[in-house]
Coordinates of C-alpha atoms and ligand atoms in Angstrom, one line a residue:
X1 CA 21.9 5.5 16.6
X2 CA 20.0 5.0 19.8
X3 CA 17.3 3.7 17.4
X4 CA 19.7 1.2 15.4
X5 CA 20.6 0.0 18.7
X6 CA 16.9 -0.6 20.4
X7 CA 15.4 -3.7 19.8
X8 CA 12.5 -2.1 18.3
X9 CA 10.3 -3.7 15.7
X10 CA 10.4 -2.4 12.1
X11 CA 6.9 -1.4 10.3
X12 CA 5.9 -2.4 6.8
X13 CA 2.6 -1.8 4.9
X14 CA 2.2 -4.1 1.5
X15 CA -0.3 -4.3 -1.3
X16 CA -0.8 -7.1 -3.1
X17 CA -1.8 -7.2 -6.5
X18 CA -1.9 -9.3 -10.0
X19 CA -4.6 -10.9 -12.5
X20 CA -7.4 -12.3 -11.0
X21 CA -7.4 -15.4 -9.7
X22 CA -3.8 -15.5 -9.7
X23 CA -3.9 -16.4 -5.9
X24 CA -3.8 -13.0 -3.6
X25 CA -6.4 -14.4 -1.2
X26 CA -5.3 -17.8 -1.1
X27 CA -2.1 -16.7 -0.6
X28 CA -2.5 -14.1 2.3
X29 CA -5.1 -16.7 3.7
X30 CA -2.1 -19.5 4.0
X31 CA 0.2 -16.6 5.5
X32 CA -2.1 -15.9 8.1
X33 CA -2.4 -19.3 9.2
X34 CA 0.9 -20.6 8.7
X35 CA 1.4 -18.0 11.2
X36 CA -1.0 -18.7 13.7
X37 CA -3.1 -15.6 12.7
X38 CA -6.0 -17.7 11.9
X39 CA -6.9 -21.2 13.0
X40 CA -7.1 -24.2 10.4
X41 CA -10.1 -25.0 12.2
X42 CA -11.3 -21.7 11.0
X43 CA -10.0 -22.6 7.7
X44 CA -11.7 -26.1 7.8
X45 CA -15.3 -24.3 8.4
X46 CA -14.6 -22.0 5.2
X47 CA -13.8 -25.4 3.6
X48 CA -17.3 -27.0 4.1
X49 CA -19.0 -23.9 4.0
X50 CA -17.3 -23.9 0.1
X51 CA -18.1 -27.6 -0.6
X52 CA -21.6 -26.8 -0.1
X53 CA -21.7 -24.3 -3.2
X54 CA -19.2 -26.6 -5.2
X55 CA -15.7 -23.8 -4.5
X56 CA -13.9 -25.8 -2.6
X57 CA -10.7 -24.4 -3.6
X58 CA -11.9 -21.3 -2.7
X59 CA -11.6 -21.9 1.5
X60 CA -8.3 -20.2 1.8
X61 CA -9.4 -16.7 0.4
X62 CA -12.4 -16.9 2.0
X63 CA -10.5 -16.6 5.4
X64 CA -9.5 -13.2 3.4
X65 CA -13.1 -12.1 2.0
X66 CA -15.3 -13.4 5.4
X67 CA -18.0 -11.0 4.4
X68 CA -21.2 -13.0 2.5
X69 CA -21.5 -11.0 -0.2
X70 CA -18.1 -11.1 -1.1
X71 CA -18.0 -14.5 -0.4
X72 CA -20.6 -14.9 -2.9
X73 CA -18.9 -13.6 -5.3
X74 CA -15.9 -15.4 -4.7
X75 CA -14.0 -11.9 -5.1
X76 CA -12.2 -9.7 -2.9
X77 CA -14.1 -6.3 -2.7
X78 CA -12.8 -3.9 -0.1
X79 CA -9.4 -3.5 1.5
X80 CA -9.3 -6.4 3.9
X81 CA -6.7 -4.7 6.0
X82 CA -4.9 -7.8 8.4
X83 CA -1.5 -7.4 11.0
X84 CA 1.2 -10.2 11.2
X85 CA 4.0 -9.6 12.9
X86 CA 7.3 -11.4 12.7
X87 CA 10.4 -12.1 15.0
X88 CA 11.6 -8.9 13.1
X89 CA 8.7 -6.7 11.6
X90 CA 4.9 -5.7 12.1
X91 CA 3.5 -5.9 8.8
X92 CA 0.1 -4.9 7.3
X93 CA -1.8 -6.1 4.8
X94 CA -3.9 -4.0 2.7
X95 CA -5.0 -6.7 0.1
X96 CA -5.7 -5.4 -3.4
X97 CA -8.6 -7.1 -5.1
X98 CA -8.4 -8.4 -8.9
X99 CA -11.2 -7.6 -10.4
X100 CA -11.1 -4.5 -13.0
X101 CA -14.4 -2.6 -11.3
X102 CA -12.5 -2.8 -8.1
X103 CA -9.0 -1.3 -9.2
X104 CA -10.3 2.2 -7.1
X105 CA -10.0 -0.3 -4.3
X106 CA -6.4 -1.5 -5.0
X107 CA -5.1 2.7 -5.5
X108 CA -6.6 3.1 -1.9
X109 CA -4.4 0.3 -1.0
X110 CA -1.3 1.0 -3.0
X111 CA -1.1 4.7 -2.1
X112 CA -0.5 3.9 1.8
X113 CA 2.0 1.0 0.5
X114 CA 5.5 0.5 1.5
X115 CA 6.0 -2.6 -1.2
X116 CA 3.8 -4.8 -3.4
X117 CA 3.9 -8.4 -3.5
X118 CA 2.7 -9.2 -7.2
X119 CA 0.9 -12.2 -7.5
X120 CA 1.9 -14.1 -10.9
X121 CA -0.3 -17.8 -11.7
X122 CA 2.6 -19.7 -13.1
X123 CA 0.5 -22.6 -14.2
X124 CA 0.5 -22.8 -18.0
X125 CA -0.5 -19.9 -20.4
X126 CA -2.1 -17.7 -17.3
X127 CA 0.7 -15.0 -16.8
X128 CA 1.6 -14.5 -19.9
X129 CA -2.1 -12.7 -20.7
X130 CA -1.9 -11.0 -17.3
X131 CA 0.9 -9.0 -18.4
X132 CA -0.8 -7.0 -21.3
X133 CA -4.2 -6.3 -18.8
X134 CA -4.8 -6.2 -15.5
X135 CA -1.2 -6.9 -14.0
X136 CA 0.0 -4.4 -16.1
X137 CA -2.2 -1.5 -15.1
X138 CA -1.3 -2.7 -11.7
X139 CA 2.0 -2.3 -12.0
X140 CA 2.0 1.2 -13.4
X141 CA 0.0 2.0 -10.9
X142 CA 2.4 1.1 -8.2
X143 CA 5.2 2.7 -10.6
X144 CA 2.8 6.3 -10.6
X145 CA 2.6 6.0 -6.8
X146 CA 6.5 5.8 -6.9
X147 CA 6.7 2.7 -5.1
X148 CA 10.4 1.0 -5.8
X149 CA 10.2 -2.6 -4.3
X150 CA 8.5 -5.5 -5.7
X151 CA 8.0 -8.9 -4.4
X152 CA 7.1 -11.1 -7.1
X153 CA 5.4 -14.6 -5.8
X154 CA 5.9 -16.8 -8.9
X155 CA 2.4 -18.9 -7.2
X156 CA 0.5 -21.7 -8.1
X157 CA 4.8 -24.1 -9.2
X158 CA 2.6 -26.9 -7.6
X159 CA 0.5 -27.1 -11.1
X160 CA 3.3 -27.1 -13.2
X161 CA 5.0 -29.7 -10.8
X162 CA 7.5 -27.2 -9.2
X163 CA 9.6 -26.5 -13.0
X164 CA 12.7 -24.7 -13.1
X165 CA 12.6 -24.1 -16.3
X166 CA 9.2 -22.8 -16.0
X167 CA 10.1 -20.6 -13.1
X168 CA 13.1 -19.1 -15.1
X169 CA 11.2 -18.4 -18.1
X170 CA 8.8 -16.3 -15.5
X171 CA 11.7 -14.9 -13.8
X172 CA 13.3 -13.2 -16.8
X173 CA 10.1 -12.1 -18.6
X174 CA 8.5 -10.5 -15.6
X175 CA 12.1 -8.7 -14.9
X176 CA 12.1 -7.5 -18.6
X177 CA 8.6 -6.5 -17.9
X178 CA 9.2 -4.7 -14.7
X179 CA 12.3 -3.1 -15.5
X180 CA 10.6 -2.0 -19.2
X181 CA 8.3 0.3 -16.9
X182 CA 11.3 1.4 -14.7
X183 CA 11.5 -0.9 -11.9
X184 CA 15.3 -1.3 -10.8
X185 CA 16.1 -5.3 -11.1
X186 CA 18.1 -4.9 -7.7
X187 CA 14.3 -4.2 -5.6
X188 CA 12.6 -7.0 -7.5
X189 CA 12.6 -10.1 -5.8
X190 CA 11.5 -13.7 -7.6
X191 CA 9.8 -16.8 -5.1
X192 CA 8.5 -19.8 -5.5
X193 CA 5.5 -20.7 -4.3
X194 CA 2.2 -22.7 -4.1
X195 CA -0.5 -20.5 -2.0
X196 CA -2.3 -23.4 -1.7
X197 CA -0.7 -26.3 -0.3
X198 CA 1.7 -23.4 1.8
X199 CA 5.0 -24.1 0.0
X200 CA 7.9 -21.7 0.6
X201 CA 5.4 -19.1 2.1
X202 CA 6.9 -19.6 6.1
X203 CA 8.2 -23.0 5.3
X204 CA 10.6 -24.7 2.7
X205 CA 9.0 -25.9 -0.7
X206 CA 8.5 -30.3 0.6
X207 CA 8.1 -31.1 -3.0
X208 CA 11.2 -33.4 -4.1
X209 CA 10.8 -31.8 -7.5
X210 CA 11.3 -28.4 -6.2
X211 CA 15.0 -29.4 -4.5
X212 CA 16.8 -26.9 -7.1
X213 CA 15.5 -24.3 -5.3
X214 CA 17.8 -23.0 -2.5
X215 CA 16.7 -19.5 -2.0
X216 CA 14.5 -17.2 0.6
X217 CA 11.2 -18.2 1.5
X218 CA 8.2 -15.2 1.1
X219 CA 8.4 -14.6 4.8
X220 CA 12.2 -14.4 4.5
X221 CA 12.1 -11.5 1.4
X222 CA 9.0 -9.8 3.5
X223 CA 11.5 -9.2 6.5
X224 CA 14.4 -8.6 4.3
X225 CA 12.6 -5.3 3.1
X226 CA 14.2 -2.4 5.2
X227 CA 11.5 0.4 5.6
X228 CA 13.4 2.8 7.7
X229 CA 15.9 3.9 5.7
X230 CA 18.2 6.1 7.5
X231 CA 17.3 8.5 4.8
X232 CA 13.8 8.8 6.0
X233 CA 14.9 9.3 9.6
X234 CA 17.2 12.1 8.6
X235 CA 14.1 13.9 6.9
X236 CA 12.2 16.8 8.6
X237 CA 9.2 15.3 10.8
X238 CA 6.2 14.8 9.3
X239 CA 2.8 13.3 10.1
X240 CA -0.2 13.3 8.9
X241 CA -3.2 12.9 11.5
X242 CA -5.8 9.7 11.3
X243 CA -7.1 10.2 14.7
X244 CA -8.2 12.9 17.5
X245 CA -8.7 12.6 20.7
X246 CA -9.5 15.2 23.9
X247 CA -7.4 14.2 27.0
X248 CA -9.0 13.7 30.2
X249 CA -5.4 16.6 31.1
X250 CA -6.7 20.2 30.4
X251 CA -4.9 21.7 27.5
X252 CA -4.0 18.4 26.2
X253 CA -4.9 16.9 22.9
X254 CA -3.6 13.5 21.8
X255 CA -3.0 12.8 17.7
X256 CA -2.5 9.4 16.5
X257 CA -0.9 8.6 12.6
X258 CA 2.4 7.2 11.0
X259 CA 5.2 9.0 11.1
X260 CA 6.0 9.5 7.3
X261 CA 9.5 11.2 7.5
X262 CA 11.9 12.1 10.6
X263 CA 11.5 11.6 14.4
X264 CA 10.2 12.8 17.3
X265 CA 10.8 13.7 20.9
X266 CA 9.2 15.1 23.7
X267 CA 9.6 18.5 24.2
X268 CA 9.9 19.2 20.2
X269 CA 7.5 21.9 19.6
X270 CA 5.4 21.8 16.5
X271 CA 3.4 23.2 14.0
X272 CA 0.1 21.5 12.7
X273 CA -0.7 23.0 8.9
X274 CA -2.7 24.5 7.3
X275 CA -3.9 26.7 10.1
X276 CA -0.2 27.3 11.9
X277 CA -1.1 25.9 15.1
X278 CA 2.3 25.5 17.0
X279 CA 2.4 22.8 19.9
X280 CA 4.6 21.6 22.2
X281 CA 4.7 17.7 22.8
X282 CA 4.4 16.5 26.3
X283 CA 3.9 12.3 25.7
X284 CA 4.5 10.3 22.9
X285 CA 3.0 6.7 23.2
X286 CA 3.6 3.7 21.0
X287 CA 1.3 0.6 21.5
X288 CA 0.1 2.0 25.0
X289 CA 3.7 2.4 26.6
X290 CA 5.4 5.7 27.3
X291 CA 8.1 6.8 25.2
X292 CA 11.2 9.7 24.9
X293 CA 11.1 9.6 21.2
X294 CA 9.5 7.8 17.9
X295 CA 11.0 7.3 14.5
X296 CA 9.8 7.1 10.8
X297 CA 7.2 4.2 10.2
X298 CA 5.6 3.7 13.7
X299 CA 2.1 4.5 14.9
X300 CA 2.0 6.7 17.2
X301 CA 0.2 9.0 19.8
X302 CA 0.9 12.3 20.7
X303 CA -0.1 14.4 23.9
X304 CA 0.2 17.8 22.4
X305 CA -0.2 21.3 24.7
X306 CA -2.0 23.3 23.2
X307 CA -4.8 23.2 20.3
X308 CA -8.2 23.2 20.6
X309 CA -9.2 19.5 18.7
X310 CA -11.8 21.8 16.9
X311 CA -9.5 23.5 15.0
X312 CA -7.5 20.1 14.1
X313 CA -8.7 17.9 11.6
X314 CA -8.0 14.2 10.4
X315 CA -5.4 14.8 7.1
X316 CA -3.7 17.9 8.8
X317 CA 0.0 17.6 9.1
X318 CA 2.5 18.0 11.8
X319 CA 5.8 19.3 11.1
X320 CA 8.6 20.6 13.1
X321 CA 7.7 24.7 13.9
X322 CA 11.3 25.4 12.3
X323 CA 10.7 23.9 9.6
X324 CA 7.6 23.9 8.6
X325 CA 5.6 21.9 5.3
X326 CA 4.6 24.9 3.2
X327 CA 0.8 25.7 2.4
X328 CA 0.4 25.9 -1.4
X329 CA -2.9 25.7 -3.7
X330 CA -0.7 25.8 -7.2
X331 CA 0.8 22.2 -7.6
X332 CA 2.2 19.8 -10.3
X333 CA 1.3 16.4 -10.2
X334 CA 2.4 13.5 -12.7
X335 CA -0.4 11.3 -12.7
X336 CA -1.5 7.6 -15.0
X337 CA -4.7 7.8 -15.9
X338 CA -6.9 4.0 -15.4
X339 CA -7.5 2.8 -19.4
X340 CA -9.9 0.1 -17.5
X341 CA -12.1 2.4 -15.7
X342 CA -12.1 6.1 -18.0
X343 CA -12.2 4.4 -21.1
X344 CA -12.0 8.4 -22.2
X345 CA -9.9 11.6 -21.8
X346 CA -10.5 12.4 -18.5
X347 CA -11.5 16.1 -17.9
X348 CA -9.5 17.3 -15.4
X349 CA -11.3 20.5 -14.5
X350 CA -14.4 17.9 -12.7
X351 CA -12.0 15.9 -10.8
X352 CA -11.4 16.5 -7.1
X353 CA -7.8 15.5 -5.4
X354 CA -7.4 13.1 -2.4
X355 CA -4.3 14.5 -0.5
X356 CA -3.4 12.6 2.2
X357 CA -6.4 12.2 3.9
X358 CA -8.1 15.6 2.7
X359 CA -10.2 16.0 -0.4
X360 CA -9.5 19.5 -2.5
X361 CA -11.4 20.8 -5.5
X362 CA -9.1 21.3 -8.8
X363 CA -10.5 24.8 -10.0
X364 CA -8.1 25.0 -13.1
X365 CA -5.2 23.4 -15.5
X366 CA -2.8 25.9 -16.0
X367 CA -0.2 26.8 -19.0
X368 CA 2.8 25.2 -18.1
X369 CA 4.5 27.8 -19.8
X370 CA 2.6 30.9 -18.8
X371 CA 1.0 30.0 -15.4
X372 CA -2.2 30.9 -16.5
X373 CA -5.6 29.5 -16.6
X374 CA -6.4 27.7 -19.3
X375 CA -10.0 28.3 -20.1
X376 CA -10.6 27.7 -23.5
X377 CA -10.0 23.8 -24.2
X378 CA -9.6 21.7 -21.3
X379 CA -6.7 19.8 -20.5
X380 CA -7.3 16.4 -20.8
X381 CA -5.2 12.9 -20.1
X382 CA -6.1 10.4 -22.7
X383 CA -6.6 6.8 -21.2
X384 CA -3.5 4.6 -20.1
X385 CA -1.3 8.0 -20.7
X386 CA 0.9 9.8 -18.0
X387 CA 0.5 13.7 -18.1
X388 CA 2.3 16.6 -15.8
X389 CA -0.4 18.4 -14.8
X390 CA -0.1 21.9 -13.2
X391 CA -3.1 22.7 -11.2
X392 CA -5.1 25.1 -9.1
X393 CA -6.1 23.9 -6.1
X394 CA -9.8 25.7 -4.5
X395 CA -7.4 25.9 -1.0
X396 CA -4.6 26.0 0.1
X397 CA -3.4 22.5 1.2
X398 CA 0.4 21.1 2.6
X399 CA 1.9 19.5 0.4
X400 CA 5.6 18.3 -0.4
X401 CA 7.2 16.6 -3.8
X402 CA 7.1 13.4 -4.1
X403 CA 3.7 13.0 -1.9
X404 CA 1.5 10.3 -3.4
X405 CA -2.0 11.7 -4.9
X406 CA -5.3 9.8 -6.4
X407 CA -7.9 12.1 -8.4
X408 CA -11.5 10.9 -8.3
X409 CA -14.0 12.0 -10.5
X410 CA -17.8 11.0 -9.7
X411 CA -17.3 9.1 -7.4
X412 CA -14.5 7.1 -9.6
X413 CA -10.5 7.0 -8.9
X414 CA -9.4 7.9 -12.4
X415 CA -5.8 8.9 -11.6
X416 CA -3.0 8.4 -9.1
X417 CA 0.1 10.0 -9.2
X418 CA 3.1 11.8 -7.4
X419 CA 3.6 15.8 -6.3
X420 CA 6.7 17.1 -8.4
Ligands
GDP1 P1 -7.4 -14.0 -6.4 O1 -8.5 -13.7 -7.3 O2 -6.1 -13.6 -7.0 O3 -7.5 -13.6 -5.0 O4 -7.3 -15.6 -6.4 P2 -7.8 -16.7 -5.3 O5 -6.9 -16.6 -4.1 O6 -9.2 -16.5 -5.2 O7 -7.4 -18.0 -6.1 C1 -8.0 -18.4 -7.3 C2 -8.0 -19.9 -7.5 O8 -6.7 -20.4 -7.6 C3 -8.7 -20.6 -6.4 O9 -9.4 -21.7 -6.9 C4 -7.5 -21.1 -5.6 O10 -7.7 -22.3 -4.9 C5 -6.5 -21.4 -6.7 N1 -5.1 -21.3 -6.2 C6 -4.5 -20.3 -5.5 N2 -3.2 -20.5 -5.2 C7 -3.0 -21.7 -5.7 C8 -1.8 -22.6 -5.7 O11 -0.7 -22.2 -5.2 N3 -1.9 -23.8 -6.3 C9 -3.0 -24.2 -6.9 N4 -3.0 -25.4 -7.4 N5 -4.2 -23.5 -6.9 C10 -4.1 -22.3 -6.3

């Protein structure tokens, strides 16, 4: 309640994904200037810098990709992560890239995700390919990491001088699409836009042609996603840590991560897992200031009595000492495997299994049935297929259903998938 009441700002975390060169840099390029994030002038510099090797178009996602070997490659390859914040919500952006080779990049992305903004290229003939390749891997991916809410920007209207009819035709075959692979219709949002010239991203579409649109802009159906549902905040606490730090108080160590489920106070006393450390909290700090408590979906840091920061590490969870995440190394996962990058069975004896934040060995399949190891033939997933894998895990780990997991194997995400 007291929460409801505060003025505080909601967080929000997004991935963005779809075919390349639908648009995803260009787009998030114009959001961040459009909203003062980055200068035109900056924008302007990219521009020349582009005309020089003949990609002018290119200027807007290059305020995106500003390292020079990406820019050389006219391609997005790491997580550019980038903060906006609006009147109502501090968002982040972990941009997806579109390439296949870098579809690792986009599950690092999606796995920390609250929603996805799915880029689709309305002009002529581009979407329609998208949605049998990469888009489509895409979007299983975001369905095997369990994420529900889709923003889909319909981009590039100004080509195909700002259609209706071509935006409906989108609208219902990307729905059928989306809802074919489980999406609800009611968290899938449809929006007009050109990336480039900045229509209906934080201002109205200017295009006469466009006046039959009358709906949300994309800054409009970012902030109309609600990330703290009171669900979450009646959930147990949980965090998971990102950072340590010694105090300069004795007996003090401050942890900094995202509250993932429930809220905090001071004075709660704690347990950090796997090792059972309980703690007491004595400060909880949000963007420098002082707090009495925190909620679901905010970064925060926590003065905590107690532990010796050698015994904590980053990926260790903090849960209330009553009731405490359990310690388990025998899970069941139901994962996708990547057709694009295993273009074979993948043999899920070598692959290791990114937990939030912490990296485990999976020493065996077992018999669903029997619970026991299976030795003989290896349990495989064959490319593009969803299996329920039970598995042994070389420690024991916390871990709670419905927690999102990625299994790499050399060096390669293959997988990604949620904790039944
Ligand atoms: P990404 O691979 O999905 O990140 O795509 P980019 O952002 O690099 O854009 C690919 C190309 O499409 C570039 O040449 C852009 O200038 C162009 N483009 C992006 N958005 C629009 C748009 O709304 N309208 C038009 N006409 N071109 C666009």
């Amino acid at each position: 309640k007291e929460y409801e009441k505060s003025n505080m700002k909601k967080t929000a975390s997004f991935v963005v994904v779809g075919h390349v060169d639908a648009g995803k840099s260009t787009l998030m390029g114009r959001l961040l200037v459009e909203l003062k994030y980055v200068e035109e002038r900056t924008v302007e510099k990219y521009r020349r810098q582009a005309e020089k090797s003949g990609k002018q178009s290119f200027a807007l996602a290059w305020v995106m990709d500003q390292r020079s070997e990406e820019r050389e490659r006219g391609v997005t390859i790491d997580i550019a992560t980038n903060y906006f914040e609006t009147e109502k919500t501090k968002f982040t952006i972990l941009d997806a890239p579109g390439h296949q080779d870098f579809v690792p990049n986009m599950i690092a992305g999606a796995s920390q995700a609250d929603f996805a903004i799915l880029v689709i290229d309305a002009n002529t003939g581009a979407y329609e390919k998208g949605l049998k390749g990469q888009t489509k891997e895409h979007v299983l991916l975001l369905r095997s990491l369990g994420l529900q809410r889709i923003i889909v920007a319909v981009n590039k209207l100004d080509m195909v001088g700002w259609s209706k009819d071509r935006f409906d035709d989108i609208n219902q075959e990307v729905m059928g699409f989306l809802t074919g692979l489980g999406f609800q219709a009611k968290n899938v949002d449809f929006i007009p836009i050109s990336g480039l010239n900045g229509d209906n991203i934080v201002k109205p579409i200017e295009a006469d042609s466009a006046s039959w649109y009358k709906g949300n802009t994309l800054i409009q159906a970012l902030e109309a996603y609600e990330p703290v549902t009171s669900q979450a905040i009646k959930k147990p606490f949980r965090m998971a840590v990102s950072e340590i730090f010694r105090s300069q108080q004795q007996g003090t160590t401050t942890l900094a991560g995202r509250i993932d489920a429930g809220t905090i106070q001071v004075g709660d006393a704690l347990l950090i897992q796997p090792n059972a450390i309980p703690v007491y909290v004595k400060s909880v700090v949000i963007d420098k200031d002082s707090q009495e408590w925190a909620v679901v979906g905010q970064n925060v840091s926590l003065g905590l009595s107690g532990p010796d920061p050698l015994h904590v590490r980053v990926g260790d969870i903090l849960c209330p000492y009553d009731n405490p995440i359990i310690c388990t190394d025998t899970i069941t996962i139901k994962a996708m495997a990547f057709e694009h990058i295993m273009p074979m069975p993948i043999d899920l004896h070598k692959g290791r299994l990114h937990i939030a934040g912490s990296i485990v060995s999976m020493v065996a399949t077992l018999d669903k049935a029997t619970g026991e190891v299976i030795k003989k033939k290896p349990k495989v997933i064959q490319p593009g297929g969803v299996a329920r894998i039970l598995i042994k895990l070389g420690e024991k780990v916390p871990l709670e259903a419905g927690q999102r997991v990625v299994i790499r194997s050399s060096g390669e995400t293959i997988a990604a998938g949620l904790l039944e």
